[in-house]
Coordinates of C-alpha atoms in Angstrom, one line a residue:
M1 CA 0.0 0.0 0.0
L2 CA 1.5 3.3 -1.0
K3 CA 1.4 5.3 2.2
E4 CA 2.7 8.5 0.5
A5 CA -0.5 8.8 -1.4
I6 CA -2.8 8.6 1.6
Y7 CA -4.0 12.0 2.7
H8 CA -6.5 13.6 5.0
R9 CA -6.8 16.8 7.0
P10 CA -9.5 17.4 9.6
K11 CA -10.9 20.5 7.9
N12 CA -12.1 22.2 4.7
N13 CA -13.1 19.7 2.0
Y14 CA -11.8 16.6 3.8
A15 CA -13.8 17.0 7.1
Y16 CA -16.7 19.4 7.4
A17 CA -20.1 19.9 8.9
Y18 CA -22.8 19.4 6.3
N19 CA -25.5 20.5 8.6
N20 CA -26.2 21.0 12.3
E21 CA -25.7 17.3 13.1
T22 CA -23.9 15.7 10.2
L23 CA -20.2 15.4 9.4
H24 CA -18.8 14.5 6.0
I25 CA -15.3 12.9 6.0
R26 CA -13.2 12.1 3.0
L27 CA -9.9 10.2 2.5
R28 CA -7.6 10.1 -0.5
T29 CA -5.6 7.0 -1.5
K30 CA -3.6 5.9 -4.6
K31 CA -6.0 4.8 -7.4
D32 CA -6.8 1.1 -7.3
D33 CA -4.4 0.6 -4.3
V34 CA -6.9 0.1 -1.5
S35 CA -9.8 -2.3 -1.6
S36 CA -11.7 -1.2 1.6
V37 CA -11.6 1.7 4.1
H38 CA -13.4 1.9 7.4
L39 CA -13.7 5.0 9.6
I40 CA -12.6 4.3 13.1
H41 CA -14.4 6.8 15.3
G42 CA -15.8 7.6 18.7
D43 CA -16.5 10.3 21.2
P44 CA -13.2 11.5 22.8
Y45 CA -14.7 11.1 26.3
H46 CA -16.2 7.7 25.9
W47 CA -13.9 5.3 27.9
E48 CA -14.5 2.0 29.5
D49 CA -12.0 -0.1 31.5
G50 CA -9.1 2.2 30.5
A51 CA -9.8 1.8 26.8
W52 CA -11.2 4.3 24.3
Q53 CA -14.5 3.0 22.9
I54 CA -14.6 2.9 19.1
N55 CA -16.9 2.2 16.2
K56 CA -16.2 1.2 12.6
T57 CA -18.2 2.5 9.7
E58 CA -17.5 1.5 6.1
M59 CA -16.5 4.2 3.6
K60 CA -17.4 4.2 -0.1
I61 CA -15.5 5.5 -3.1
S62 CA -17.1 8.8 -4.1
G63 CA -15.0 9.4 -7.2
S64 CA -11.6 8.9 -8.8
T65 CA -9.0 10.8 -10.8
E66 CA -6.0 9.6 -12.8
L67 CA -4.0 9.3 -9.6
F68 CA -6.3 9.0 -6.7
D69 CA -9.5 7.4 -5.2
Y70 CA -11.6 9.4 -2.9
W71 CA -13.5 7.7 0.0
F72 CA -16.5 9.2 1.7
V73 CA -18.6 8.6 4.8
E74 CA -21.4 10.5 6.5
I75 CA -21.4 10.5 10.3
K76 CA -23.8 11.9 12.9
P77 CA -21.8 12.1 16.2
P78 CA -24.4 11.8 19.1
F79 CA -22.5 14.5 21.1
R80 CA -21.4 16.6 18.0
R81 CA -17.7 15.9 18.6
L82 CA -15.4 13.2 17.1
R83 CA -12.0 11.6 17.2
Y84 CA -11.3 9.4 14.2
G85 CA -8.9 7.5 12.0
F86 CA -9.0 5.1 9.1
E87 CA -8.5 1.4 8.7
L88 CA -7.3 0.6 5.1
S89 CA -7.0 -2.8 3.6
N90 CA -5.9 -4.4 0.3
H91 CA -5.0 -8.0 -0.6
E92 CA -1.6 -7.6 1.0
E93 CA -2.1 -5.8 4.3
T94 CA -4.3 -3.8 6.7
I95 CA -3.0 -0.6 8.3
V96 CA -4.4 2.2 10.4
Y97 CA -3.9 5.9 9.5
A98 CA -4.4 8.6 12.1
E99 CA -3.1 12.1 12.8
R100 CA 0.2 10.9 14.2
G101 CA 0.9 8.4 11.4
F102 CA 0.5 4.8 10.5
Y103 CA -0.1 1.8 12.8
D104 CA -0.4 -2.0 12.5
E105 CA -3.2 -2.1 15.0
I106 CA -5.9 0.3 16.3
P107 CA -4.5 2.3 19.2
T108 CA -7.1 2.6 22.1
D109 CA -4.9 3.8 24.9
D110 CA -4.9 7.5 23.9
T111 CA -7.3 9.5 21.6
A112 CA -4.4 11.9 20.9
Y113 CA -3.3 9.5 18.1
Y114 CA -6.4 10.4 16.1
F115 CA -7.8 13.2 14.0
C116 CA -10.1 15.6 15.9
F117 CA -13.3 17.3 15.0
P118 CA -13.6 19.2 18.3
F119 CA -17.2 20.3 18.1
L120 CA -19.9 20.8 15.5
N121 CA -20.5 24.5 16.2
E122 CA -23.4 25.9 14.2
A123 CA -21.6 29.2 13.6
D124 CA -18.8 27.4 11.7
I125 CA -21.1 25.6 9.3
F126 CA -21.0 26.8 5.7
K127 CA -24.5 28.1 5.0
A128 CA -25.6 29.6 1.6
P129 CA -29.1 30.7 0.9
S130 CA -31.4 27.7 0.5
W131 CA -32.9 29.1 -2.7
A132 CA -29.5 29.3 -4.4
K133 CA -29.2 25.5 -5.2
D134 CA -32.5 25.6 -7.1
T135 CA -31.7 28.7 -9.1
V136 CA -30.8 28.8 -12.8
W137 CA -29.1 32.1 -13.6
Y138 CA -29.1 34.1 -16.8
Q139 CA -26.3 36.6 -17.3
I140 CA -27.2 39.9 -18.9
F141 CA -24.7 42.4 -20.2
P142 CA -27.2 45.4 -20.0
E143 CA -25.7 47.5 -22.8
R144 CA -26.4 44.7 -25.3
F145 CA -29.6 43.0 -24.2
A146 CA -32.4 45.3 -25.4
N147 CA -32.9 49.0 -26.1
G148 CA -36.3 49.8 -24.6
D149 CA -36.0 53.5 -24.1
P150 CA -34.1 55.3 -27.0
S151 CA -34.7 58.7 -25.2
I152 CA -31.8 57.9 -22.8
N153 CA -29.4 56.6 -25.4
P154 CA -25.8 57.9 -24.8
K155 CA -24.3 60.1 -27.5
G156 CA -23.3 58.3 -30.6
T157 CA -25.5 55.2 -30.0
L158 CA -25.7 52.9 -33.0
E159 CA -28.7 51.1 -34.4
W160 CA -29.3 47.7 -32.8
E161 CA -27.0 45.1 -34.5
S162 CA -25.9 47.7 -37.1
E163 CA -22.2 47.0 -36.4
E164 CA -20.1 44.4 -34.7
P165 CA -19.4 45.1 -31.0
A166 CA -16.3 47.0 -30.2
T167 CA -14.6 48.1 -27.0
N168 CA -15.9 51.6 -27.3
N169 CA -19.3 51.5 -29.1
F170 CA -22.8 51.8 -27.7
F171 CA -26.1 50.2 -28.8
G172 CA -28.4 51.6 -26.0
G173 CA -29.3 48.6 -24.0
D174 CA -31.2 49.6 -20.8
F175 CA -33.5 48.5 -18.0
E176 CA -36.7 49.1 -20.0
G177 CA -35.4 46.7 -22.6
V178 CA -34.9 44.0 -19.9
I179 CA -38.4 44.6 -18.5
Q180 CA -39.9 44.2 -22.0
H181 CA -38.3 40.8 -22.4
L182 CA -38.7 39.2 -19.0
D183 CA -41.3 36.8 -20.5
H184 CA -38.5 35.4 -22.6
L185 CA -36.7 34.4 -19.4
V186 CA -39.9 33.0 -17.8
E187 CA -40.6 30.9 -20.9
L188 CA -37.1 29.5 -20.8
G189 CA -37.3 28.7 -17.1
I190 CA -34.8 31.1 -15.6
G191 CA -34.8 31.8 -11.8
G192 CA -32.2 34.5 -11.5
I193 CA -30.6 37.4 -13.5
Y194 CA -26.9 38.3 -13.0
F195 CA -26.3 41.8 -14.3
T196 CA -22.8 42.9 -15.2
P197 CA -22.2 46.4 -13.6
I198 CA -25.0 48.9 -13.8
F199 CA -23.4 51.8 -11.9
K200 CA -22.3 55.1 -13.5
A201 CA -19.1 54.5 -15.5
H202 CA -17.3 55.7 -18.6
S203 CA -17.1 52.5 -20.6
N204 CA -19.8 50.3 -22.2
H205 CA -18.9 47.4 -19.9
K206 CA -19.1 49.6 -16.7
Y207 CA -16.3 47.8 -14.8
D208 CA -14.6 51.3 -14.4
T209 CA -17.0 52.7 -11.8
I210 CA -17.4 56.5 -11.5
D211 CA -20.1 56.5 -8.8
Y212 CA -21.1 53.3 -6.8
M213 CA -24.2 55.0 -5.5
E214 CA -25.7 56.0 -8.9
I215 CA -27.2 54.1 -11.8
D216 CA -25.6 54.8 -15.2
P217 CA -28.0 57.2 -16.9
Q218 CA -27.8 55.1 -20.1
F219 CA -29.6 52.3 -18.3
G220 CA -32.3 54.4 -16.6
T221 CA -33.1 55.8 -13.2
K222 CA -33.2 54.3 -9.7
E223 CA -37.0 54.3 -10.0
T224 CA -36.7 52.2 -13.2
F225 CA -34.3 49.8 -11.6
K226 CA -36.6 49.4 -8.6
R227 CA -39.4 48.6 -11.0
L228 CA -37.2 46.1 -12.8
V229 CA -36.4 44.3 -9.5
D230 CA -40.1 44.3 -8.6
E231 CA -41.1 42.9 -12.0
C232 CA -38.5 40.2 -11.6
H233 CA -39.7 39.3 -8.2
E234 CA -43.3 39.0 -9.4
R235 CA -42.0 36.4 -11.8
N236 CA -40.0 34.6 -9.1
I237 CA -36.7 35.8 -10.7
K238 CA -33.9 36.8 -8.3
V239 CA -31.6 39.8 -9.1
M240 CA -27.8 39.8 -8.6
L241 CA -25.6 42.9 -9.2
D242 CA -21.9 43.1 -10.0
A243 CA -19.7 45.0 -7.6
V244 CA -16.2 46.1 -8.6
F245 CA -14.5 46.7 -5.2
N246 CA -11.0 45.7 -6.3
H247 CA -10.6 48.8 -8.4
S248 CA -12.5 52.0 -9.3
G249 CA -12.7 53.8 -12.6
Y250 CA -10.3 56.6 -13.7
F251 CA -13.1 59.2 -13.3
F252 CA -14.0 58.0 -9.7
E253 CA -14.1 61.3 -7.8
P254 CA -11.5 60.3 -5.1
F255 CA -9.0 59.3 -7.8
Q256 CA -9.7 62.5 -9.8
D257 CA -8.9 64.4 -6.5
V258 CA -5.6 62.6 -6.2
L259 CA -4.7 63.4 -9.9
Q260 CA -5.4 67.1 -9.2
K261 CA -3.9 67.5 -5.8
Q262 CA -1.3 64.7 -5.8
E263 CA 0.2 64.1 -2.4
K264 CA -2.0 66.8 -0.8
S265 CA -5.2 64.9 -1.7
I266 CA -7.1 63.6 1.3
Y267 CA -7.8 60.5 -0.8
K268 CA -4.2 59.6 -1.5
D269 CA -4.3 56.5 0.8
W270 CA -7.5 55.2 -0.9
F271 CA -5.2 53.8 -3.6
H272 CA -1.9 52.0 -3.9
L273 CA 0.3 54.9 -5.0
K274 CA 4.0 54.3 -5.4
E275 CA 5.3 57.8 -6.0
F276 CA 4.4 61.4 -7.0
P277 CA 3.6 62.8 -9.4
I278 CA 1.2 60.1 -10.6
V279 CA 1.8 59.0 -14.2
T280 CA -0.4 56.7 -16.3
E281 CA 1.8 56.1 -19.4
P282 CA 3.6 54.0 -20.5
T283 CA 2.9 52.1 -17.3
P284 CA 1.0 53.5 -14.3
N285 CA 3.1 54.1 -11.2
Y286 CA 0.2 52.9 -9.0
D287 CA -1.3 49.5 -8.7
A288 CA -4.1 48.9 -11.2
F289 CA -6.2 46.0 -12.4
A290 CA -4.0 44.2 -15.0
F291 CA -1.8 47.3 -15.4
V292 CA -4.9 49.2 -17.0
P293 CA -4.4 52.9 -16.0
S294 CA -8.1 53.6 -16.0
M295 CA -8.7 51.0 -13.3
P296 CA -6.7 52.0 -10.2
K297 CA -6.7 49.5 -7.4
L298 CA -8.6 50.5 -4.2
N299 CA -7.0 50.1 -0.8
T300 CA -9.7 48.0 0.9
E301 CA -7.6 48.0 4.1
H302 CA -8.1 51.7 4.6
P303 CA -10.9 52.4 7.1
D304 CA -12.6 55.1 4.9
V305 CA -12.5 53.0 1.8
K306 CA -13.8 50.0 3.7
A307 CA -16.6 52.1 5.3
Y308 CA -17.6 53.5 1.9
L309 CA -17.7 50.1 0.1
L310 CA -19.6 48.4 2.9
E311 CA -22.2 51.1 2.7
V312 CA -22.5 50.4 -1.0
G313 CA -23.1 46.8 -0.4
K314 CA -25.8 47.5 2.2
Y315 CA -27.5 50.3 0.3
W316 CA -28.5 48.4 -2.8
A317 CA -29.6 45.4 -0.7
K318 CA -31.7 47.6 1.6
E319 CA -33.1 50.2 -0.8
F320 CA -33.7 48.0 -3.9
N321 CA -34.1 44.5 -2.4
I322 CA -31.5 42.8 -4.6
D323 CA -30.9 39.1 -4.0
G324 CA -27.2 38.8 -4.6
W325 CA -23.8 40.4 -5.2
R326 CA -21.3 39.1 -7.7
L327 CA -17.8 40.4 -6.7
D328 CA -15.4 41.2 -9.5
V329 CA -11.7 40.2 -9.2
A330 CA -12.5 38.9 -5.7
N331 CA -9.2 37.1 -5.2
E332 CA -7.2 40.3 -5.2
V333 CA -9.1 41.9 -2.3
D334 CA -8.1 41.1 1.3
H335 CA -9.9 38.4 3.2
A336 CA -10.6 40.7 6.1
F337 CA -12.6 43.0 3.9
W338 CA -14.7 40.1 2.6
R339 CA -15.5 38.9 6.1
E340 CA -16.8 42.3 7.0
F341 CA -18.6 42.6 3.7
R342 CA -20.5 39.4 4.4
T343 CA -21.5 40.5 7.9
A344 CA -22.6 43.9 6.6
V345 CA -24.8 42.7 3.7
K346 CA -26.2 39.7 5.6
S347 CA -27.3 42.1 8.3
V348 CA -29.6 43.6 5.7
N349 CA -30.7 40.4 4.1
P350 CA -29.5 37.0 5.6
D351 CA -30.6 35.3 2.4
L352 CA -28.5 37.4 0.0
Y353 CA -26.2 35.3 -2.2
I354 CA -22.5 36.3 -2.4
L355 CA -20.7 35.1 -5.5
G356 CA -16.9 35.7 -6.0
E357 CA -15.1 35.9 -9.3
I358 CA -12.2 33.5 -8.7
W359 CA -10.8 31.3 -11.5
H360 CA -8.7 28.9 -9.4
D361 CA -8.9 26.8 -6.2
S362 CA -11.2 28.9 -3.9
M363 CA -11.3 27.0 -0.7
P364 CA -9.9 29.9 1.4
W365 CA -13.0 32.0 0.4
L366 CA -15.6 29.2 0.9
Q367 CA -15.4 28.4 4.6
G368 CA -18.7 30.1 5.6
D369 CA -17.2 33.4 6.5
Q370 CA -16.8 35.1 3.1
F371 CA -18.6 33.9 -0.1
D372 CA -21.5 31.6 -0.8
A373 CA -20.1 30.5 -4.1
V374 CA -17.5 31.3 -6.8
M375 CA -17.6 31.2 -10.5
N376 CA -16.8 27.6 -11.2
Y377 CA -14.3 28.0 -14.1
P378 CA -12.5 24.6 -13.4
F379 CA -15.9 23.0 -14.3
T380 CA -16.2 25.3 -17.3
N381 CA -12.7 24.5 -18.6
G382 CA -13.2 20.7 -18.2
A383 CA -16.5 20.7 -19.9
L384 CA -15.3 22.8 -22.8
D385 CA -12.1 20.8 -23.2
F386 CA -14.0 17.6 -23.6
F387 CA -17.3 18.4 -25.4
A388 CA -16.4 21.5 -27.4
K389 CA -12.7 21.4 -28.1
D390 CA -12.0 17.6 -28.2
K391 CA -8.8 18.3 -26.3
I392 CA -9.2 15.6 -23.6
S393 CA -10.5 12.0 -23.6
A394 CA -13.6 10.8 -21.8
G395 CA -11.5 9.4 -19.0
D396 CA -9.5 12.6 -18.6
F397 CA -12.8 14.5 -18.5
T398 CA -14.2 12.4 -15.6
N399 CA -10.9 12.9 -13.8
V400 CA -11.2 16.7 -14.1
I401 CA -14.8 16.7 -12.9
S402 CA -14.1 14.3 -10.0
E403 CA -11.3 16.7 -9.0
V404 CA -13.7 19.6 -9.1
L405 CA -16.2 17.8 -7.0
H406 CA -13.7 16.8 -4.4
S407 CA -12.1 20.2 -4.1
Y408 CA -15.0 21.5 -2.1
P409 CA -17.5 20.3 0.5
Q410 CA -20.8 19.0 -0.8
N411 CA -22.8 21.9 0.6
V412 CA -20.4 24.2 -1.4
N413 CA -20.8 22.2 -4.6
E414 CA -24.6 22.5 -4.3
V415 CA -24.6 26.2 -4.8
A416 CA -21.5 26.5 -7.1
F417 CA -22.0 28.9 -10.0
N418 CA -21.5 26.7 -13.0
L419 CA -21.1 28.5 -16.3
L420 CA -20.2 27.6 -19.9
G421 CA -19.5 31.2 -21.1
S422 CA -19.6 34.8 -20.0
H423 CA -18.8 38.3 -21.0
D424 CA -15.1 37.4 -20.5
T425 CA -15.0 34.3 -22.8
P426 CA -15.8 33.5 -26.4
R427 CA -19.4 32.3 -27.0
V428 CA -19.8 28.7 -26.2
L429 CA -21.3 27.9 -29.7
T430 CA -18.2 29.5 -31.2
I431 CA -15.9 27.3 -29.1
C432 CA -18.0 24.4 -30.4
D433 CA -17.1 25.4 -34.0
E434 CA -20.8 26.2 -34.3
N435 CA -21.8 22.6 -33.8
I436 CA -25.2 22.8 -32.2
E437 CA -25.2 19.1 -31.3
K438 CA -22.0 19.6 -29.2
L439 CA -23.7 22.6 -27.5
K440 CA -26.6 20.4 -26.6
L441 CA -24.2 17.9 -25.0
L442 CA -22.7 20.7 -23.0
Y443 CA -26.1 22.0 -21.8
T444 CA -27.2 18.5 -20.9
F445 CA -24.2 18.0 -18.7
Q446 CA -24.3 21.5 -17.2
L447 CA -28.0 21.4 -16.4
S448 CA -27.7 18.0 -14.7
F449 CA -24.6 18.8 -12.6
P450 CA -24.7 19.8 -9.0
G451 CA -24.7 23.6 -8.5
A452 CA -26.4 26.7 -9.8
P453 CA -26.0 26.8 -13.6
C454 CA -25.8 30.1 -15.5
I455 CA -26.7 30.8 -19.2
Y456 CA -25.0 33.7 -20.9
Y457 CA -27.6 35.9 -22.7
G458 CA -28.2 34.7 -26.3
D459 CA -26.4 31.4 -25.9
E460 CA -29.8 29.7 -25.6
I461 CA -30.8 30.8 -29.1
G462 CA -27.4 30.0 -30.7
M463 CA -25.6 33.3 -30.8
T464 CA -21.9 33.3 -31.7
G465 CA -19.0 35.5 -31.0
K466 CA -15.3 35.4 -30.4
Q467 CA -13.3 36.7 -27.4
D468 CA -14.3 40.1 -26.0
P469 CA -15.6 42.3 -27.6
G470 CA -17.0 39.6 -30.0
C471 CA -18.9 37.8 -27.2
R472 CA -20.8 41.0 -26.4
K473 CA -23.0 41.2 -29.4
C474 CA -26.5 42.7 -29.4
M475 CA -29.2 40.2 -28.4
V476 CA -31.0 38.8 -31.4
W477 CA -34.8 39.3 -30.9
D478 CA -35.9 38.3 -34.4
E479 CA -37.3 34.8 -33.8
E480 CA -36.7 33.8 -37.4
R481 CA -33.0 34.3 -36.7
Q482 CA -33.0 32.5 -33.4
D483 CA -32.4 28.7 -33.1
R484 CA -35.8 27.9 -31.6
D485 CA -35.0 24.1 -31.5
L486 CA -32.0 24.9 -29.2
F487 CA -34.2 27.1 -27.1
E488 CA -36.8 24.4 -26.7
Y489 CA -34.1 21.8 -25.9
V490 CA -32.7 24.0 -23.1
Q491 CA -36.3 24.7 -21.9
T492 CA -36.9 21.0 -21.7
L493 CA -33.7 20.4 -19.6
L494 CA -34.6 23.2 -17.3
K495 CA -38.1 21.8 -16.7
L496 CA -36.6 18.4 -16.0
R497 CA -34.3 20.0 -13.5
K498 CA -37.2 21.8 -11.8
D499 CA -39.4 18.8 -11.7
H500 CA -36.9 16.2 -10.4
K501 CA -34.7 16.8 -7.3
A502 CA -32.4 14.0 -8.5
I503 CA -31.5 16.1 -11.6
G504 CA -30.9 19.3 -9.6
S505 CA -28.3 20.1 -6.9
E506 CA -29.7 17.7 -4.4
G507 CA -29.1 14.7 -6.6
T508 CA -26.0 12.7 -5.9
F509 CA -23.7 12.7 -8.9
S510 CA -21.6 9.6 -9.9
F511 CA -19.7 8.6 -13.0
I512 CA -20.5 5.0 -14.2
E513 CA -18.3 4.8 -17.2
A514 CA -15.9 6.7 -19.4
N515 CA -15.1 5.1 -22.8
N516 CA -12.0 6.6 -24.4
E517 CA -12.4 4.4 -27.5
N518 CA -15.8 5.7 -28.5
N519 CA -15.7 9.0 -26.5
T520 CA -18.8 8.3 -24.4
I521 CA -19.6 9.0 -20.8
V522 CA -22.3 7.5 -18.5
Y523 CA -23.2 9.0 -15.2
A524 CA -26.1 8.9 -12.7
K525 CA -28.0 11.4 -10.7
T526 CA -29.9 10.0 -7.6
F527 CA -32.1 11.5 -5.0
E528 CA -33.9 9.1 -2.6
S529 CA -35.7 6.5 -4.8
D530 CA -35.2 8.4 -8.1
T531 CA -32.3 7.7 -10.4
F532 CA -31.6 9.2 -13.8
V533 CA -28.8 7.8 -16.0
Y534 CA -27.2 10.0 -18.6
I535 CA -25.4 8.6 -21.7
L536 CA -23.6 11.2 -23.7
S537 CA -21.8 10.5 -26.9
N538 CA -19.2 13.0 -27.9
N539 CA -18.7 11.1 -31.2
P540 CA -19.9 12.2 -34.6
N541 CA -20.7 8.6 -35.6
E542 CA -23.5 6.2 -34.7
L543 CA -22.3 3.8 -32.1
S544 CA -23.2 0.4 -30.6
V545 CA -22.8 0.9 -26.9
K546 CA -22.7 -1.6 -24.1
T547 CA -25.7 -1.3 -21.8
P548 CA -24.7 -0.3 -18.2
D549 CA -25.5 -3.1 -15.7
L550 CA -27.7 -0.6 -13.8
F551 CA -30.5 -1.1 -16.3
K552 CA -29.5 -4.0 -18.5
N553 CA -32.6 -6.1 -19.5
K554 CA -34.9 -3.8 -17.5
T555 CA -37.8 -1.7 -18.8
V556 CA -36.9 2.0 -18.2
F557 CA -38.3 5.4 -19.3
N558 CA -36.4 7.4 -22.0
V559 CA -36.9 11.0 -21.0
I560 CA -36.1 12.3 -24.4
T561 CA -38.5 10.1 -26.4
E562 CA -41.0 9.9 -23.5
K563 CA -41.3 6.1 -24.1
N564 CA -40.6 3.0 -22.1
E565 CA -37.7 1.1 -23.5
T566 CA -35.8 -2.1 -22.8
Y567 CA -32.0 -2.3 -23.3
N568 CA -30.3 -5.7 -23.6
T569 CA -26.6 -6.1 -23.8
E570 CA -26.1 -3.3 -26.3
F571 CA -28.0 -0.4 -27.8
T572 CA -27.5 2.1 -30.6
I573 CA -26.8 5.8 -30.0
E574 CA -26.6 8.3 -32.8
G575 CA -23.7 10.7 -33.4
Y576 CA -23.4 13.3 -30.6
G577 CA -26.4 11.4 -29.1
I578 CA -28.0 11.9 -25.7
K579 CA -30.0 9.4 -23.7
I580 CA -31.6 10.3 -20.3
I581 CA -33.0 7.2 -18.7
K582 CA -35.2 7.2 -15.6
L583 CA -34.9 4.0 -13.7

């Protein structure tokens, strides 16, 4: 048994409180190296005749990657505290693994050998809003969704779709346009809108904020925005705004004051300035987002900056009843600020959803004291690499997704923000080389995966576009130019997700098979007595596929054809085919 590969730590994604009475515990071992694992556990104060009293509970493999197997068990300690270790066996040996190392026999003379979960304190439990796991988001780039009120168009506004999007052109998208098209989202089955920034700014993307307390006039007034929120809530649609707290815009009043007064400005400590006089070219001599001079980095450790931004967070939640904040460049802001931000906005609305933009391992932000979720780009990249780009095999894909699932606790995965594209990436259909069948595979996987999925505006009707600014085209509202078949397919997937808990975030996800030869994957979603099996073929050719043992020679329900079917040892699946089987 390869001891070097065995790993556990009594915190984060390896040992965590799932709820007020339940602990989840995971162990990592070398792939195919261990045949069975039992959790050795007991209350640290339960002793009899000088020996610690232990129990053994079998652990199950919850997933595997190229290198590792992950073992899982759910435990409900009667007194909410636990000491524990692991008994591992294969055909050669049995060993015990605990905090102090490896043993040939189970130590019972001292609990100090063992890992410790000291107490299940409710305040330490990761808790996201309960509604988040059932929400399907729709991302809107307001400037390009719909022009509903031409009277507030900014100077130089172009006719809708008259030109390709550029970094500096405007088409007049606004709140009235969104209100006029909310029925499109209701018809699709959307439960939440994520708006990119709506605050006063110089650019068309609005990530260079001028005033965090004012709506950009090209979108409408505060009264219009309030009406938009109310109209969304009447349709059971949540509203999430985008906050840019890592940096401001060049025309943000405090930064303009610094530019004018230099070291005499009362705002000089609001930014990370290196020297005076301040210069912007060829490289700014102050910290800025990605070296962009027009986006100076805010000093969120400064008490005045902190107080101002926390008030921003509370103001929009209190006055406009928004349901969430998406936090731009969240990984570059200090953790202390985010802890205070969570406390501040949750004091206004405990059910407000906090989403951080982080593209890498995000466990430090997801421990219950900062964010409720992050934008799950590791999921995005894995799905695109397999289905859209054909860069990785079916087996490699399952390895990537298993790694994603085991990087975080289950209650974190249930509300993860799972996207296929955004305003920062090429359109997903473009990445698929405009192959609609591949896009359907992607949507099938995304909308059956644990977490809160997000659809980027227009992707549901087959819009295309390359990297920014190409991905920020005007929404196509002419139905004759929309892919209505794709729209109806996504609509069907969303209805299935809504109607069946097994398909949504509460369903347990498990891979059954990954076939590198024919590029197919099989996985199951289960909740209580309901199980759905998905068979996805990322292969252009019709295939004869071996029937999974789970439903071999059984009569099952094909969700796509809405017919009962029986599969013997093999069955045929068309090129880029999809089967959703209800057992």
